[in-house]
mmCIF file of C-alpha atoms in Angstrom:
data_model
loop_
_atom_site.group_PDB
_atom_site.id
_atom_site.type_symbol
_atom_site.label_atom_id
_atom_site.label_comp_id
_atom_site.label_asym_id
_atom_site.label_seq_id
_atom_site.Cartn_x
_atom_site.Cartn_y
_atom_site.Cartn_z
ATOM 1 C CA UNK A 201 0.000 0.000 0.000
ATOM 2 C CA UNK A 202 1.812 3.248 -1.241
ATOM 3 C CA UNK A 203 1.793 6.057 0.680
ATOM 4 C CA UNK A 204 2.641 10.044 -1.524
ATOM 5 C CA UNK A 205 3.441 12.964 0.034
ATOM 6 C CA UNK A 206 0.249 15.719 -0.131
ATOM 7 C CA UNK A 207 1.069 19.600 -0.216
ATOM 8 C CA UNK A 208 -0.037 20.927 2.935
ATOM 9 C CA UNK A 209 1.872 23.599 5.402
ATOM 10 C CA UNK A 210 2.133 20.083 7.601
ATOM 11 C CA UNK A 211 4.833 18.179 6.085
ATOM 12 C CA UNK A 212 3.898 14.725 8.071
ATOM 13 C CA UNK A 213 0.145 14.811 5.726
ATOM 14 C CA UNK A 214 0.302 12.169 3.513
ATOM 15 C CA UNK A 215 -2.472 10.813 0.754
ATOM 16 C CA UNK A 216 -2.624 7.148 1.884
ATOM 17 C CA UNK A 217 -3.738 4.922 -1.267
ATOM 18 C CA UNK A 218 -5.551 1.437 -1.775
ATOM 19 C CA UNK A 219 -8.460 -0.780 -1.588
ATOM 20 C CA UNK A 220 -9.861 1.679 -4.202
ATOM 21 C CA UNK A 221 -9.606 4.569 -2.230
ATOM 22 C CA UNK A 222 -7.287 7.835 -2.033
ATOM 23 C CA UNK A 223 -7.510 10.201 0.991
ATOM 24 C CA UNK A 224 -6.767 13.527 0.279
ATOM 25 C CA UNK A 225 -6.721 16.892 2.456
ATOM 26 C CA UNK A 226 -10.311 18.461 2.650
ATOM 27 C CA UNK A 227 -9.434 22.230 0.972
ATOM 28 C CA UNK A 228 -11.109 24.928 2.785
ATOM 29 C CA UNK A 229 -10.801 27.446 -0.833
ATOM 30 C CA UNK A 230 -12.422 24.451 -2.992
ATOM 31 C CA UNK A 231 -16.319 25.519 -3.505
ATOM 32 C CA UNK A 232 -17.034 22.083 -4.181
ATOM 33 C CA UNK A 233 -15.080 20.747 -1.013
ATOM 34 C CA UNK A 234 -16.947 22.725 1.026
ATOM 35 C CA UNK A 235 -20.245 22.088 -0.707
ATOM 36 C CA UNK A 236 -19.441 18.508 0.090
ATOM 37 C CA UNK A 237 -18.570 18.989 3.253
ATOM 38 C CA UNK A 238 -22.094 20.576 4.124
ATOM 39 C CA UNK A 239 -23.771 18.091 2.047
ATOM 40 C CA UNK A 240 -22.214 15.316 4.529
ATOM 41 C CA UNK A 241 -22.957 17.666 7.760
ATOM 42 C CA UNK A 242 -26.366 17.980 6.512
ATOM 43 C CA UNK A 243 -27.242 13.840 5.670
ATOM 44 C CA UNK A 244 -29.552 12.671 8.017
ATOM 45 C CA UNK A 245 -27.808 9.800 8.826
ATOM 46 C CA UNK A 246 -25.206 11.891 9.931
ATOM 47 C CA UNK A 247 -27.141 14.062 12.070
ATOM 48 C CA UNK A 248 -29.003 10.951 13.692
ATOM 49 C CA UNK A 249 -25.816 9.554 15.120
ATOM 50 C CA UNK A 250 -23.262 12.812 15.285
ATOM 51 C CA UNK A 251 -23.445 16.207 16.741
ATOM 52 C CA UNK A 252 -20.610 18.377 16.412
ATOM 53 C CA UNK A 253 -19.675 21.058 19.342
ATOM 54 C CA UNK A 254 -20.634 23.648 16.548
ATOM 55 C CA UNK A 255 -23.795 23.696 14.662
ATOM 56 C CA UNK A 256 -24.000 24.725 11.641
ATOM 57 C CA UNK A 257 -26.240 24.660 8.564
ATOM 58 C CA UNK A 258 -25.214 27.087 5.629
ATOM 59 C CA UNK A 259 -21.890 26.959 3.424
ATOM 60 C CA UNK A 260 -20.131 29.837 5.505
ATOM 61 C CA UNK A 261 -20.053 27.392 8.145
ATOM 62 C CA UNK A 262 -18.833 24.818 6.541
ATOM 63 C CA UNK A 263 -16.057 26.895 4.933
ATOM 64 C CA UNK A 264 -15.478 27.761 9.108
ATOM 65 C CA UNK A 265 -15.157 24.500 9.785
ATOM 66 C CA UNK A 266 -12.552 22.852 7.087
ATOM 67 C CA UNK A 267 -10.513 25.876 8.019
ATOM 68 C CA UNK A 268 -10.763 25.149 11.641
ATOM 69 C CA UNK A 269 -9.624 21.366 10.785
ATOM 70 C CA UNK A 270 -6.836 22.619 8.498
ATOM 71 C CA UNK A 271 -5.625 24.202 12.005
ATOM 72 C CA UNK A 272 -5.613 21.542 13.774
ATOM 73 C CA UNK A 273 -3.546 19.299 10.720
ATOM 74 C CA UNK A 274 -1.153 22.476 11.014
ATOM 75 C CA UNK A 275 -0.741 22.259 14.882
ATOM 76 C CA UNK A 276 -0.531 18.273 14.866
ATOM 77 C CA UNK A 277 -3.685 17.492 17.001
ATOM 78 C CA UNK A 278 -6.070 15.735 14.570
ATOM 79 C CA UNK A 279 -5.772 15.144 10.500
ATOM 80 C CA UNK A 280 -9.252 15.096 8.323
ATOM 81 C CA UNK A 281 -9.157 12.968 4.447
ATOM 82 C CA UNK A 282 -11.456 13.634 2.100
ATOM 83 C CA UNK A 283 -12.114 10.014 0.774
ATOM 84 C CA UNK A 284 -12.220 9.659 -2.817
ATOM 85 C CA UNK A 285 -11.456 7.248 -5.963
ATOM 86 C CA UNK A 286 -8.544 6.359 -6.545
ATOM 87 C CA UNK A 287 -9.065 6.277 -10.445
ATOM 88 C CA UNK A 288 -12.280 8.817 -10.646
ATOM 89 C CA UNK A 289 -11.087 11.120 -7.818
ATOM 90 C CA UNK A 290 -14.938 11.320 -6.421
ATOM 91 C CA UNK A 291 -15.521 12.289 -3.370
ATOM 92 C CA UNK A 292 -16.935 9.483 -1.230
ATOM 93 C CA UNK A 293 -16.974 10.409 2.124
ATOM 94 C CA UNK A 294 -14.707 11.382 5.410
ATOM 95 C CA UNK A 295 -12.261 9.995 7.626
ATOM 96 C CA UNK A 296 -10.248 11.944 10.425
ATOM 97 C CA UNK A 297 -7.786 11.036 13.029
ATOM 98 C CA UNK A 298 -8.559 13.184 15.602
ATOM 99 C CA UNK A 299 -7.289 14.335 19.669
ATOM 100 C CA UNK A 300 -3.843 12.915 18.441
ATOM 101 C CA UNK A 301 -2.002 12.818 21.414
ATOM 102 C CA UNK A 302 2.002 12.415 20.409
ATOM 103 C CA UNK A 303 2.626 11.848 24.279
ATOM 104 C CA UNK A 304 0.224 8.380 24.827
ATOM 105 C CA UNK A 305 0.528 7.508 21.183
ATOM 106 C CA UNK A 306 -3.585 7.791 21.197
ATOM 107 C CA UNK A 307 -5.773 8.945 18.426
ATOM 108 C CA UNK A 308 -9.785 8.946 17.838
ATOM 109 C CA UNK A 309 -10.925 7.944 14.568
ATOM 110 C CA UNK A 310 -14.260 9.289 13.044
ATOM 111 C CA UNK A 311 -15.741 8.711 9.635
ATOM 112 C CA UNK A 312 -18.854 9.269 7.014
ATOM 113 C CA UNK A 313 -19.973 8.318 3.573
ATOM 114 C CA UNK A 314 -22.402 9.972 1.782
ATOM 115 C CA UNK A 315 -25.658 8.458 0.849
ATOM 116 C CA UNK A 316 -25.105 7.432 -2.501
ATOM 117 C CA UNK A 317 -21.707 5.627 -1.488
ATOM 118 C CA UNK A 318 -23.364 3.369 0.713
ATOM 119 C CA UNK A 319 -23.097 -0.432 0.818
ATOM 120 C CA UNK A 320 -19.953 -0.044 -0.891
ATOM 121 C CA UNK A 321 -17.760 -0.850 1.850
ATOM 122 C CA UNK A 322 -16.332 2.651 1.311
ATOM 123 C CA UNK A 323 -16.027 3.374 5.011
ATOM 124 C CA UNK A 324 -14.598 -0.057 6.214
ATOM 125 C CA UNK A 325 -11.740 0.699 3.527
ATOM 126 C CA UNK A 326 -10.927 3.803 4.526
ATOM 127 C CA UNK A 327 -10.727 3.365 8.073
ATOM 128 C CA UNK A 328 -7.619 0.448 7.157
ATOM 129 C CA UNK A 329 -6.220 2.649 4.813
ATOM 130 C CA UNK A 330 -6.557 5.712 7.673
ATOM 131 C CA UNK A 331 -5.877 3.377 10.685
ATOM 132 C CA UNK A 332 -2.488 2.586 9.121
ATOM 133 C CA UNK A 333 -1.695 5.958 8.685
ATOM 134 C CA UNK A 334 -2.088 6.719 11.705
ATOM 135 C CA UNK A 335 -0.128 3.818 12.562
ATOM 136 C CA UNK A 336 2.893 3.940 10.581
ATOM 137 C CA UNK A 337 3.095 7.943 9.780
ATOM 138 C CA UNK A 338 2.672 8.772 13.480
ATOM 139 C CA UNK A 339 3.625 5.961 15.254
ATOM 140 C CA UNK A 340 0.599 6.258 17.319
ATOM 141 C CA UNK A 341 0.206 2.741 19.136
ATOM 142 C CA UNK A 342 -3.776 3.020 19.835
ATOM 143 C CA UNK A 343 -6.431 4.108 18.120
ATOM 144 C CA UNK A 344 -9.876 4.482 19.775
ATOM 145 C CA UNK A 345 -13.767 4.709 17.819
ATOM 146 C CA UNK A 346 -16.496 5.384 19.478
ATOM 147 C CA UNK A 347 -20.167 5.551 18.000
ATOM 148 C CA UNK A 348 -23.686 5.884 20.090
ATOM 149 C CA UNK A 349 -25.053 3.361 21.217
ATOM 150 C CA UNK A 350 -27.558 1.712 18.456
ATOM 151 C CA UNK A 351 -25.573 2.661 15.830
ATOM 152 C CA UNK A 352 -25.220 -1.079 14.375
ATOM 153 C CA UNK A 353 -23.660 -0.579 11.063
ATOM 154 C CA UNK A 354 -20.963 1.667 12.705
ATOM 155 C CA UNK A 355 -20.257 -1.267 15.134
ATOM 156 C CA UNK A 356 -19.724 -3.747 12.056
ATOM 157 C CA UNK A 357 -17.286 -1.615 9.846
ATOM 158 C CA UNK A 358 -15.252 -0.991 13.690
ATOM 159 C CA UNK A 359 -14.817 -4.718 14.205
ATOM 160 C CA UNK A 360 -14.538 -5.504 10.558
ATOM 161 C CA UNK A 361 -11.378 -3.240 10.723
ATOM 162 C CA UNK A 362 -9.717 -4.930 13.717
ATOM 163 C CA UNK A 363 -11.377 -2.669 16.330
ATOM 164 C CA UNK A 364 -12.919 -5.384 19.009
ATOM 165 C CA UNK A 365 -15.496 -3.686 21.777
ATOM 166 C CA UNK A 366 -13.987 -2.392 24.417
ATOM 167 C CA UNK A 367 -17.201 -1.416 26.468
ATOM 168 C CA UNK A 368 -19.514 1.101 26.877
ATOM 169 C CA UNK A 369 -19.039 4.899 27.965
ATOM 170 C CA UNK A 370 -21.894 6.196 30.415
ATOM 171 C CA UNK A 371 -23.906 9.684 28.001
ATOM 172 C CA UNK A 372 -19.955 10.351 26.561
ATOM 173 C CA UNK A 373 -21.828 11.744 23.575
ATOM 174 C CA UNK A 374 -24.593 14.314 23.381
ATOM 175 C CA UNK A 375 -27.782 13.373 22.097
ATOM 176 C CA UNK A 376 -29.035 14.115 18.026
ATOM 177 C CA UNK A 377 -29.082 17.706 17.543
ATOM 178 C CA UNK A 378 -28.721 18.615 20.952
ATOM 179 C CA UNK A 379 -25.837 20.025 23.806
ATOM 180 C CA UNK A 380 -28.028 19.633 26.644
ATOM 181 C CA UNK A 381 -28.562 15.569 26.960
ATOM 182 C CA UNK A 382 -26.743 12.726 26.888
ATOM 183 C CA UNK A 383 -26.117 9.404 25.217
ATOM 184 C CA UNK A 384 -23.955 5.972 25.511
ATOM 185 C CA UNK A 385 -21.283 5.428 23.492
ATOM 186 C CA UNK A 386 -19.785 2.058 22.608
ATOM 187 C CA UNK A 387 -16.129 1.954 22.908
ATOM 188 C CA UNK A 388 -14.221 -0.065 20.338
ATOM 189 C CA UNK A 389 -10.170 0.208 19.454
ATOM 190 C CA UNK A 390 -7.326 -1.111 17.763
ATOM 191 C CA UNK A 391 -3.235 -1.340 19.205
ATOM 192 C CA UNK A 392 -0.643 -1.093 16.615
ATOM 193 C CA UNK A 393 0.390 -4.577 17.371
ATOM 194 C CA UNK A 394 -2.929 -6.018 16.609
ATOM 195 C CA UNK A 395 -3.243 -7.677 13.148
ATOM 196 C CA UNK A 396 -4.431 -5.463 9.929
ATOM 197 C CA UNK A 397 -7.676 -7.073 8.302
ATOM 198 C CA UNK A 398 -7.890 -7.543 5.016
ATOM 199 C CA UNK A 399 -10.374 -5.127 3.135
ATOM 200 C CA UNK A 400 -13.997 -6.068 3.693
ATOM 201 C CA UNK A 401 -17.280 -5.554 1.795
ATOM 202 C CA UNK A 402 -19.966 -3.062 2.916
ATOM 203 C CA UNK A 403 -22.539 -2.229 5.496
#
């Protein structure tokens, strides 16, 4: 699985490659990154099973919000990949490595597909190709995921991807659209040491 160096102000970035897939940096300038980028904020799947600490709804915000993830990639605490085609160059969906933490060699991993990528098995590849990344570019040793409770098909692309259950966090994630209740969160992860799966189908 190749690995090419992406331009980016953070020189560690890389666009993993494989299984089909290329992850690329999410470009806060791009029109059609950040129409994306609502687009996948604004999927009701999404919204059923994420809320972000912001909330937003219109373009300007999601312009605000690649730019406040290109931050992060540029002060080393979390990395987002715009999954596309490797051949086409479509977008497909998101992965991120995110509250990297250089010091415990810990990392959260989050993801989405839009709709019509579905079934493809579009997320389960791109959380090996990311997980590796994470792996080998930043010698991280664990990486955690962590999806509410009820959220099956989330559960089956973690443990498809070598990320056993772990247990479950006590309302560790805020309810569907609000910042005011609470929700369980089942805990899965993955060491560095544990064995990479091969590529699975979808959902």
């Amino acid at each position: 699985m190749a690995h090419t160096r992406m331009y980016t102000r953070d020189p560690s970035l890389t666009e993993p490659h494989g299984h089909g897939l290329r992850l690329r940096a999410w470009d806060a300038g791009s029109d059609a990154d950040v129409a994306t980028w609502l687009r996948g904020f604004l999927d009701p799947e999404f919204q059923r099973w994420n809320t972000p600490l912001k909330l937003w709804t219109d373009l300007a915000g999601a312009r605000e919000s690649l730019r406040a993830r290109a931050r992060e990639a540029e002060e080393g605490t979390a990395a987002s990949f715009r999954v596309t085609d490797e051949e086409s160059g479509t977008t497909l969906g998101h992965i991120g490595v995110n509250e990297i933490s250089p010091q415990l060699k810990v990392a959260r991993v989050g993801y989405w597909v839009l709709p019509e990528t579905r079934g493809r098995g579009v997320d389960t590849r791109a959380l090996l190709l990311a997980s590796r990344w994470a792996f080998t570019e930043l010698g991280l040793h664990r990486l955690e995921l962590g999806h509410a409770v009820g959220h099956v098909a989330s559960c089956r692309v973690a443990e498809r991807c070598g990320y056993p259950a772990e247990g479950t966090l006590r309302e560790a994630m805020f309810e569907a659209g609000r910042h005011d209740a609470f929700r369980d969160v089942h805990l899965h992860a993955r060491l560095a040491t544990d064995e990479e799966p091969a590529a699975a189908g979808g959902r």
